[in-house]
Amino acid sequence: ESSFYRGSAPFSENETQIIRDICLAEKPVFSLNYHSPAVSMGDVIYYPWYWPQIGFCPDYDVISSAAGALAAKTLKLDDTPYYAVYGYSTAGKCRNWQYGTQGIIGLTMEIMSQMCIPPGADVDLYCERASRGSYYLLDRVYGPGLTGHVIDAVTGLPLVAEVKVLENSSPEIQPRYTDALYGRYWRMLVDGTYTVEFSCNGYDTVTFTDVIVPASGLTPLSAILWPTGTAVPDDVEAGARIMNAAPNPFRGQTTVSFAAPQGMSAAVEIYTAGGRLIDCIEAAPDANGHGAVVWRGTDAAGADVGSGVYFARLVTPIGRDQVKVVYLK
């Protein structure tokens, strides 16, 4: 028997099947696999990946910085930190599959140095020091990065859509998708400026350029996708109307989509339930007569507003329409 037996085929073993199914169902942002080495180096964090003749993975800047911070916050018994090192793509590792196919940042923590069973008196100490770094990952999920929803412009239903950050993309990794339940995605990044593309079979692709991700917090970025070939209905040619507001109720932001003739000026005004105008967001319909604005729960000065009922009113030279939206903080 071998301590390194991996099974007769990919996912042929119960353990790997369970890990696979959890990843597919939950789509975690990070995965931390705790190990105690028998022959390899210990007190180290491994992360994906380096590929000979190709180089580091497309998200190397994100993953290496997260792994480095995790290692620095994870302490050995002498209170010195762990260190982080990349692994290779050529080995069939769990973290490589997680990152390459699912977009999960998989990390492996090798606890202790070639000592599988520590003295019982030291177990709590090892756990305490290892957990310090692990808690960091829980905080890292909240930024820097992107998050948002992708929905159908006509039905308002969530879409399983590909979310591509062009600066961090490569043929070596599989597409990153939103979840099926909410059409939501989470994408860890480092601070910088990015181009983000949302696409789905049967829908027009939407691309956002110059998306600024600051050094802390999650940047909300959602997309409304129109079915390919969809144009403004004939009954809108003489008017204009709001097609949808989603999500609704919402936290963070909602996207108000509308239809109006091409080339027409348009704006979406935000009113309180009492009728007070607090913001006005201008937008121009595209060649198909589609338009959309994002409201982030702020007034015209950028100050956060309170939870409650608001009205988004479309204003054009030939007509108006409005929709009720509920903001939850």
mmCIF file of C-alpha atoms in Angstrom:
data_model
loop_
_atom_site.group_PDB
_atom_site.id
_atom_site.type_symbol
_atom_site.label_atom_id
_atom_site.label_comp_id
_atom_site.label_asym_id
_atom_site.label_seq_id
_atom_site.Cartn_x
_atom_site.Cartn_y
_atom_site.Cartn_z
ATOM 1 C CA GLU A 1 0.000 0.000 0.000
ATOM 2 C CA SER A 2 1.085 3.571 -0.671
ATOM 3 C CA SER A 3 0.512 6.661 1.451
ATOM 4 C CA PHE A 4 0.223 8.621 -1.795
ATOM 5 C CA TYR A 5 -2.375 6.555 -3.624
ATOM 6 C CA ARG A 6 -4.746 8.923 -5.444
ATOM 7 C CA GLY A 7 -7.291 6.471 -6.778
ATOM 8 C CA SER A 8 -7.844 4.762 -10.088
ATOM 9 C CA ALA A 9 -9.261 7.880 -11.781
ATOM 10 C CA PRO A 10 -10.174 11.502 -10.988
ATOM 11 C CA PHE A 11 -12.745 11.557 -8.150
ATOM 12 C CA SER A 12 -12.779 7.765 -7.895
ATOM 13 C CA GLU A 13 -12.399 7.948 -4.100
ATOM 14 C CA ASN A 14 -15.120 8.880 -1.600
ATOM 15 C CA GLU A 15 -13.066 11.630 0.024
ATOM 16 C CA THR A 16 -12.387 13.498 -3.197
ATOM 17 C CA GLN A 17 -16.008 13.088 -4.303
ATOM 18 C CA ILE A 18 -17.220 14.710 -1.081
ATOM 19 C CA ILE A 19 -14.827 17.654 -1.441
ATOM 20 C CA ARG A 20 -15.850 18.069 -5.080
ATOM 21 C CA ASP A 21 -19.576 18.060 -4.258
ATOM 22 C CA ILE A 22 -19.168 20.614 -1.461
ATOM 23 C CA CYS A 23 -17.256 22.940 -3.778
ATOM 24 C CA LEU A 24 -19.829 22.632 -6.554
ATOM 25 C CA ALA A 25 -22.756 23.214 -4.193
ATOM 26 C CA GLU A 26 -21.370 25.984 -1.979
ATOM 27 C CA LYS A 27 -18.861 27.755 -4.267
ATOM 28 C CA PRO A 28 -16.712 29.032 -1.378
ATOM 29 C CA VAL A 29 -14.359 31.941 -1.974
ATOM 30 C CA PHE A 30 -11.491 30.360 -0.020
ATOM 31 C CA SER A 31 -10.700 26.777 0.945
ATOM 32 C CA LEU A 32 -8.140 26.006 3.647
ATOM 33 C CA ASN A 33 -6.942 22.413 3.863
ATOM 34 C CA TYR A 34 -5.162 21.527 7.121
ATOM 35 C CA HIS A 35 -2.372 18.942 6.918
ATOM 36 C CA SER A 36 0.374 17.579 9.107
ATOM 37 C CA PRO A 37 3.340 16.550 6.958
ATOM 38 C CA ALA A 38 4.936 13.127 7.101
ATOM 39 C CA VAL A 39 7.754 13.766 4.628
ATOM 40 C CA SER A 40 7.303 17.290 3.235
ATOM 41 C CA MET A 41 8.141 20.648 4.764
ATOM 42 C CA GLY A 42 6.034 21.908 7.638
ATOM 43 C CA ASP A 43 4.978 25.279 9.050
ATOM 44 C CA VAL A 44 4.183 26.440 5.526
ATOM 45 C CA ILE A 45 1.224 27.588 3.413
ATOM 46 C CA TYR A 46 1.077 26.217 -0.150
ATOM 47 C CA TYR A 47 -0.929 28.015 -2.816
ATOM 48 C CA PRO A 48 -1.600 27.602 -6.591
ATOM 49 C CA TRP A 49 0.356 27.649 -8.806
ATOM 50 C CA TYR A 50 3.458 27.751 -10.944
ATOM 51 C CA TRP A 51 3.292 26.053 -14.356
ATOM 52 C CA PRO A 52 6.644 25.279 -16.038
ATOM 53 C CA GLN A 53 7.025 27.006 -19.439
ATOM 54 C CA ILE A 54 3.877 29.067 -18.734
ATOM 55 C CA GLY A 55 4.402 30.808 -15.413
ATOM 56 C CA PHE A 56 2.273 31.730 -12.442
ATOM 57 C CA CYS A 57 -1.502 31.487 -12.366
ATOM 58 C CA PRO A 58 -3.552 34.492 -13.610
ATOM 59 C CA ASP A 59 -4.579 35.486 -10.058
ATOM 60 C CA TYR A 60 -1.056 35.158 -8.667
ATOM 61 C CA ASP A 61 -1.047 38.690 -7.229
ATOM 62 C CA VAL A 62 -4.280 38.023 -5.337
ATOM 63 C CA ILE A 63 -3.468 34.509 -4.158
ATOM 64 C CA SER A 64 0.157 35.110 -3.169
ATOM 65 C CA SER A 65 -0.741 38.192 -1.128
ATOM 66 C CA ALA A 66 -3.554 36.335 0.668
ATOM 67 C CA ALA A 67 -1.332 33.314 1.322
ATOM 68 C CA GLY A 68 1.471 35.560 2.546
ATOM 69 C CA ALA A 69 -0.824 37.353 4.983
ATOM 70 C CA LEU A 70 -2.244 34.018 6.176
ATOM 71 C CA ALA A 71 1.280 32.708 6.793
ATOM 72 C CA ALA A 72 2.386 35.858 8.613
ATOM 73 C CA LYS A 73 -0.550 35.601 11.015
ATOM 74 C CA THR A 74 -0.105 31.859 11.644
ATOM 75 C CA LEU A 75 2.427 31.246 14.420
ATOM 76 C CA LYS A 76 4.576 28.287 15.375
ATOM 77 C CA LEU A 77 5.065 27.345 19.032
ATOM 78 C CA ASP A 78 8.073 29.664 19.218
ATOM 79 C CA ASP A 79 5.832 32.522 17.993
ATOM 80 C CA THR A 80 7.644 32.857 14.681
ATOM 81 C CA PRO A 81 5.383 32.970 11.600
ATOM 82 C CA TYR A 82 4.803 30.388 8.893
ATOM 83 C CA TYR A 83 5.872 31.154 5.342
ATOM 84 C CA ALA A 84 4.049 30.822 2.029
ATOM 85 C CA VAL A 85 5.242 29.155 -1.157
ATOM 86 C CA TYR A 86 3.610 28.327 -4.489
ATOM 87 C CA GLY A 87 2.988 24.741 -5.541
ATOM 88 C CA TYR A 88 3.205 23.345 -9.056
ATOM 89 C CA SER A 89 0.310 22.838 -11.425
ATOM 90 C CA THR A 90 1.503 19.459 -12.623
ATOM 91 C CA ALA A 91 0.445 17.534 -9.520
ATOM 92 C CA GLY A 92 -3.154 16.489 -8.967
ATOM 93 C CA LYS A 93 -3.716 18.618 -5.899
ATOM 94 C CA CYS A 94 -7.079 19.615 -4.457
ATOM 95 C CA ARG A 95 -6.126 23.299 -4.431
ATOM 96 C CA ASN A 96 -5.184 23.202 -8.131
ATOM 97 C CA TRP A 97 -8.556 21.726 -9.116
ATOM 98 C CA GLN A 98 -10.404 24.192 -6.882
ATOM 99 C CA TYR A 99 -8.699 27.202 -8.387
ATOM 100 C CA GLY A 100 -8.379 26.034 -11.975
ATOM 101 C CA THR A 101 -11.959 24.809 -12.466
ATOM 102 C CA GLN A 102 -14.054 26.543 -9.815
ATOM 103 C CA GLY A 103 -12.292 29.827 -9.101
ATOM 104 C CA ILE A 104 -11.891 28.882 -5.432
ATOM 105 C CA ILE A 105 -8.660 30.057 -3.828
ATOM 106 C CA GLY A 106 -7.463 26.761 -2.383
ATOM 107 C CA LEU A 107 -4.706 26.810 0.241
ATOM 108 C CA THR A 108 -2.912 24.024 2.105
ATOM 109 C CA MET A 109 -1.559 24.562 5.620
ATOM 110 C CA GLU A 110 1.132 22.103 6.669
ATOM 111 C CA ILE A 111 1.110 22.224 10.471
ATOM 112 C CA MET A 112 4.286 21.213 12.340
ATOM 113 C CA SER A 113 7.451 19.849 10.798
ATOM 114 C CA GLN A 114 7.301 16.181 9.894
ATOM 115 C CA MET A 115 5.527 15.285 13.098
ATOM 116 C CA CYS A 116 2.040 13.928 12.536
ATOM 117 C CA ILE A 117 1.016 13.492 16.181
ATOM 118 C CA PRO A 118 2.080 16.245 18.636
ATOM 119 C CA PRO A 119 2.142 15.762 22.406
ATOM 120 C CA GLY A 120 -1.357 16.079 23.808
ATOM 121 C CA ALA A 121 -0.370 19.080 25.906
ATOM 122 C CA ASP A 122 0.527 21.033 22.759
ATOM 123 C CA VAL A 123 -2.636 20.455 20.725
ATOM 124 C CA ASP A 124 -4.505 23.503 22.015
ATOM 125 C CA LEU A 125 -1.433 25.669 21.428
ATOM 126 C CA TYR A 126 -1.152 24.511 17.818
ATOM 127 C CA CYS A 127 -4.857 25.154 17.249
ATOM 128 C CA GLU A 128 -4.711 28.612 18.779
ATOM 129 C CA ARG A 129 -1.767 29.695 16.644
ATOM 130 C CA ALA A 130 -3.151 28.188 13.454
ATOM 131 C CA SER A 131 -6.549 29.806 13.969
ATOM 132 C CA ARG A 132 -5.071 33.305 14.060
ATOM 133 C CA GLY A 133 -4.250 33.054 10.397
ATOM 134 C CA SER A 134 -7.465 31.256 9.552
ATOM 135 C CA TYR A 135 -9.557 34.133 10.918
ATOM 136 C CA TYR A 136 -7.736 36.414 8.497
ATOM 137 C CA LEU A 137 -9.322 34.588 5.554
ATOM 138 C CA LEU A 138 -12.793 35.300 6.944
ATOM 139 C CA ASP A 139 -11.964 39.009 6.885
ATOM 140 C CA ARG A 140 -10.302 38.838 3.452
ATOM 141 C CA VAL A 141 -13.605 37.757 1.884
ATOM 142 C CA TYR A 142 -14.833 41.325 2.444
ATOM 143 C CA GLY A 143 -12.269 42.906 0.201
ATOM 144 C CA PRO A 144 -10.599 44.081 -1.785
ATOM 145 C CA GLY A 145 -12.647 42.555 -4.560
ATOM 146 C CA LEU A 146 -15.848 42.628 -6.575
ATOM 147 C CA THR A 147 -19.314 41.269 -5.903
ATOM 148 C CA GLY A 148 -22.730 41.647 -7.467
ATOM 149 C CA HIS A 149 -25.585 39.964 -9.310
ATOM 150 C CA VAL A 150 -26.341 39.193 -12.937
ATOM 151 C CA ILE A 151 -30.011 39.138 -13.954
ATOM 152 C CA ASP A 152 -32.228 38.840 -17.008
ATOM 153 C CA ALA A 153 -33.350 42.319 -18.075
ATOM 154 C CA VAL A 154 -36.799 41.105 -19.111
ATOM 155 C CA THR A 155 -37.749 38.654 -16.357
ATOM 156 C CA GLY A 156 -35.606 39.967 -13.512
ATOM 157 C CA LEU A 157 -34.518 36.396 -12.741
ATOM 158 C CA PRO A 158 -30.906 35.532 -11.823
ATOM 159 C CA LEU A 159 -28.616 34.184 -14.524
ATOM 160 C CA VAL A 160 -25.752 31.703 -14.433
ATOM 161 C CA ALA A 161 -23.357 33.988 -16.286
ATOM 162 C CA GLU A 162 -19.633 34.076 -16.827
ATOM 163 C CA VAL A 163 -17.820 36.857 -14.995
ATOM 164 C CA LYS A 164 -14.452 37.558 -16.585
ATOM 165 C CA VAL A 165 -11.897 39.973 -15.171
ATOM 166 C CA LEU A 166 -9.851 40.478 -18.332
ATOM 167 C CA GLU A 167 -6.637 41.378 -16.515
ATOM 168 C CA ASN A 168 -6.778 38.108 -14.519
ATOM 169 C CA SER A 169 -7.902 35.702 -17.228
ATOM 170 C CA SER A 170 -6.057 32.955 -19.062
ATOM 171 C CA PRO A 171 -6.800 29.835 -21.161
ATOM 172 C CA GLU A 172 -5.308 27.755 -18.327
ATOM 173 C CA ILE A 173 -8.339 28.361 -16.082
ATOM 174 C CA GLN A 174 -11.995 27.569 -16.683
ATOM 175 C CA PRO A 175 -14.693 30.277 -16.749
ATOM 176 C CA ARG A 176 -15.939 31.741 -13.455
ATOM 177 C CA TYR A 177 -19.734 31.740 -13.120
ATOM 178 C CA THR A 178 -22.380 33.295 -10.910
ATOM 179 C CA ASP A 179 -24.379 30.966 -8.681
ATOM 180 C CA ALA A 180 -27.705 29.609 -9.892
ATOM 181 C CA LEU A 181 -29.775 30.674 -6.889
ATOM 182 C CA TYR A 182 -29.067 34.401 -6.805
ATOM 183 C CA GLY A 183 -26.932 35.069 -9.882
ATOM 184 C CA ARG A 184 -24.274 36.296 -7.467
ATOM 185 C CA TYR A 185 -20.495 36.236 -7.694
ATOM 186 C CA TRP A 186 -17.538 37.082 -5.457
ATOM 187 C CA ARG A 187 -14.160 37.842 -6.994
ATOM 188 C CA MET A 188 -11.101 38.523 -4.851
ATOM 189 C CA LEU A 189 -8.695 41.099 -6.331
ATOM 190 C CA VAL A 190 -5.977 43.477 -5.272
ATOM 191 C CA ASP A 191 -6.536 47.204 -5.547
ATOM 192 C CA GLY A 192 -6.351 48.472 -9.108
ATOM 193 C CA THR A 193 -8.361 49.243 -12.237
ATOM 194 C CA TYR A 194 -10.003 46.405 -14.164
ATOM 195 C CA THR A 195 -12.150 45.539 -17.164
ATOM 196 C CA VAL A 196 -15.018 43.183 -16.300
ATOM 197 C CA GLU A 197 -17.094 41.249 -18.830
ATOM 198 C CA PHE A 198 -20.451 39.562 -18.138
ATOM 199 C CA SER A 199 -21.683 37.013 -20.666
ATOM 200 C CA CYS A 200 -24.291 34.279 -20.975
ATOM 201 C CA ASN A 201 -25.479 32.135 -23.894
ATOM 202 C CA GLY A 202 -28.427 33.819 -25.597
ATOM 203 C CA TYR A 203 -27.695 37.273 -24.140
ATOM 204 C CA ASP A 204 -25.765 40.332 -25.230
ATOM 205 C CA THR A 205 -22.427 40.632 -23.452
ATOM 206 C CA VAL A 206 -21.955 43.603 -21.116
ATOM 207 C CA THR A 207 -18.472 45.029 -20.484
ATOM 208 C CA PHE A 208 -17.477 47.525 -17.799
ATOM 209 C CA THR A 209 -14.173 49.351 -18.281
ATOM 210 C CA ASP A 210 -12.112 51.301 -15.750
ATOM 211 C CA VAL A 211 -13.651 49.518 -12.762
ATOM 212 C CA ILE A 212 -11.780 50.845 -9.734
ATOM 213 C CA VAL A 213 -11.196 48.429 -6.851
ATOM 214 C CA PRO A 214 -9.891 50.244 -3.738
ATOM 215 C CA ALA A 215 -7.547 48.728 -1.187
ATOM 216 C CA SER A 216 -10.361 47.774 1.188
ATOM 217 C CA GLY A 217 -13.978 46.711 0.936
ATOM 218 C CA LEU A 218 -15.959 45.037 -1.801
ATOM 219 C CA THR A 219 -16.797 47.042 -4.904
ATOM 220 C CA PRO A 220 -20.386 46.343 -6.023
ATOM 221 C CA LEU A 221 -20.729 45.635 -9.734
ATOM 222 C CA SER A 222 -23.906 44.089 -11.133
ATOM 223 C CA ALA A 223 -25.097 43.536 -14.687
ATOM 224 C CA ILE A 224 -28.434 43.308 -16.461
ATOM 225 C CA LEU A 225 -28.217 41.163 -19.588
ATOM 226 C CA TRP A 226 -30.681 41.557 -22.432
ATOM 227 C CA PRO A 227 -31.647 38.529 -24.527
ATOM 228 C CA THR A 228 -29.851 38.696 -27.873
ATOM 229 C CA GLY A 229 -31.943 40.453 -30.494
ATOM 230 C CA THR A 230 -34.286 42.009 -27.977
ATOM 231 C CA ALA A 231 -35.298 45.524 -28.959
ATOM 232 C CA VAL A 232 -37.634 48.052 -27.456
ATOM 233 C CA PRO A 233 -41.229 46.865 -28.027
ATOM 234 C CA ASP A 234 -43.321 48.800 -30.526
ATOM 235 C CA ASP A 235 -45.548 50.201 -27.804
ATOM 236 C CA VAL A 236 -42.531 51.959 -26.285
ATOM 237 C CA GLU A 237 -41.699 53.860 -29.465
ATOM 238 C CA ALA A 238 -44.117 56.581 -28.427
ATOM 239 C CA GLY A 239 -43.185 56.443 -24.766
ATOM 240 C CA ALA A 240 -40.768 55.108 -22.218
ATOM 241 C CA ARG A 241 -40.995 52.712 -19.314
ATOM 242 C CA ILE A 242 -39.051 51.073 -16.521
ATOM 243 C CA MET A 243 -38.496 47.410 -17.294
ATOM 244 C CA ASN A 244 -37.161 46.222 -13.953
ATOM 245 C CA ALA A 245 -35.346 47.028 -10.703
ATOM 246 C CA ALA A 246 -33.170 44.255 -9.320
ATOM 247 C CA PRO A 247 -32.417 43.137 -6.782
ATOM 248 C CA ASN A 248 -35.473 44.465 -4.994
ATOM 249 C CA PRO A 249 -35.456 44.628 -1.976
ATOM 250 C CA PHE A 250 -31.729 45.289 -2.058
ATOM 251 C CA ARG A 251 -28.629 45.850 0.005
ATOM 252 C CA GLY A 252 -25.664 47.690 -1.449
ATOM 253 C CA GLN A 253 -27.111 48.563 -4.842
ATOM 254 C CA THR A 254 -29.979 48.000 -7.255
ATOM 255 C CA THR A 255 -30.005 48.348 -11.035
ATOM 256 C CA VAL A 256 -32.963 50.079 -12.668
ATOM 257 C CA SER A 257 -33.345 49.120 -16.334
ATOM 258 C CA PHE A 258 -35.583 51.017 -18.730
ATOM 259 C CA ALA A 259 -36.634 51.278 -22.357
ATOM 260 C CA ALA A 260 -36.779 54.494 -24.386
ATOM 261 C CA PRO A 261 -36.064 55.522 -27.991
ATOM 262 C CA GLN A 262 -32.416 55.711 -28.991
ATOM 263 C CA GLY A 263 -30.806 59.139 -28.778
ATOM 264 C CA MET A 264 -33.291 60.462 -26.233
ATOM 265 C CA SER A 265 -32.164 62.075 -23.009
ATOM 266 C CA ALA A 266 -33.244 60.162 -19.922
ATOM 267 C CA ALA A 267 -32.753 60.262 -16.176
ATOM 268 C CA VAL A 268 -33.834 58.186 -13.191
ATOM 269 C CA GLU A 269 -34.851 60.271 -10.202
ATOM 270 C CA ILE A 270 -34.896 58.803 -6.699
ATOM 271 C CA TYR A 271 -37.632 59.953 -4.327
ATOM 272 C CA THR A 272 -38.370 59.183 -0.695
ATOM 273 C CA ALA A 273 -41.726 57.660 0.189
ATOM 274 C CA GLY A 274 -42.783 61.177 1.184
ATOM 275 C CA GLY A 275 -42.055 62.531 -2.290
ATOM 276 C CA ARG A 276 -38.738 64.314 -1.667
ATOM 277 C CA LEU A 277 -36.238 64.165 -4.545
ATOM 278 C CA ILE A 278 -32.853 62.962 -3.224
ATOM 279 C CA ASP A 279 -30.908 61.953 -6.345
ATOM 280 C CA CYS A 280 -30.987 62.127 -10.134
ATOM 281 C CA ILE A 281 -28.978 59.710 -12.280
ATOM 282 C CA GLU A 282 -28.677 60.420 -15.996
ATOM 283 C CA ALA A 283 -28.452 57.648 -18.593
ATOM 284 C CA ALA A 284 -28.808 57.388 -22.365
ATOM 285 C CA PRO A 285 -30.594 54.503 -24.150
ATOM 286 C CA ASP A 286 -28.358 52.394 -26.403
ATOM 287 C CA ALA A 287 -28.935 51.481 -30.051
ATOM 288 C CA ASN A 288 -31.620 48.972 -29.066
ATOM 289 C CA GLY A 289 -33.401 51.451 -26.821
ATOM 290 C CA HIS A 290 -32.145 49.901 -23.579
ATOM 291 C CA GLY A 291 -30.755 51.809 -20.637
ATOM 292 C CA ALA A 292 -29.863 51.176 -17.011
ATOM 293 C CA VAL A 293 -28.662 53.049 -13.938
ATOM 294 C CA VAL A 294 -27.286 51.836 -10.622
ATOM 295 C CA TRP A 295 -28.485 53.324 -7.336
ATOM 296 C CA ARG A 296 -26.328 52.573 -4.290
ATOM 297 C CA GLY A 297 -28.601 53.862 -1.550
ATOM 298 C CA THR A 298 -27.110 57.350 -1.417
ATOM 299 C CA ASP A 299 -28.351 60.869 -2.030
ATOM 300 C CA ALA A 300 -26.995 63.345 -4.583
ATOM 301 C CA ALA A 301 -24.167 64.293 -2.191
ATOM 302 C CA GLY A 302 -23.092 60.676 -1.815
ATOM 303 C CA ALA A 303 -24.381 60.319 1.750
ATOM 304 C CA ASP A 304 -26.000 57.031 2.756
ATOM 305 C CA VAL A 305 -29.769 57.120 3.155
ATOM 306 C CA GLY A 306 -31.788 55.133 5.654
ATOM 307 C CA SER A 307 -33.576 51.848 5.114
ATOM 308 C CA GLY A 308 -37.063 52.170 3.715
ATOM 309 C CA VAL A 309 -39.274 52.524 0.650
ATOM 310 C CA TYR A 310 -38.138 54.726 -2.236
ATOM 311 C CA PHE A 311 -39.380 55.413 -5.753
ATOM 312 C CA ALA A 312 -37.226 55.341 -8.887
ATOM 313 C CA ARG A 313 -38.852 57.548 -11.552
ATOM 314 C CA LEU A 314 -37.810 57.455 -15.204
ATOM 315 C CA VAL A 315 -38.028 60.910 -16.798
ATOM 316 C CA THR A 316 -37.837 61.440 -20.591
ATOM 317 C CA PRO A 317 -39.131 64.165 -22.927
ATOM 318 C CA ILE A 318 -41.977 61.884 -24.065
ATOM 319 C CA GLY A 319 -43.042 60.126 -20.904
ATOM 320 C CA ARG A 320 -42.416 58.976 -17.335
ATOM 321 C CA ASP A 321 -42.615 55.741 -15.377
ATOM 322 C CA GLN A 322 -41.714 54.693 -11.863
ATOM 323 C CA VAL A 323 -41.085 51.668 -9.682
ATOM 324 C CA LYS A 324 -41.011 51.156 -5.913
ATOM 325 C CA VAL A 325 -37.721 49.904 -4.443
ATOM 326 C CA VAL A 326 -36.995 48.807 -0.891
ATOM 327 C CA TYR A 327 -33.572 49.569 0.580
ATOM 328 C CA LEU A 328 -32.269 47.395 3.419
ATOM 329 C CA LYS A 329 -29.100 48.315 5.336
#
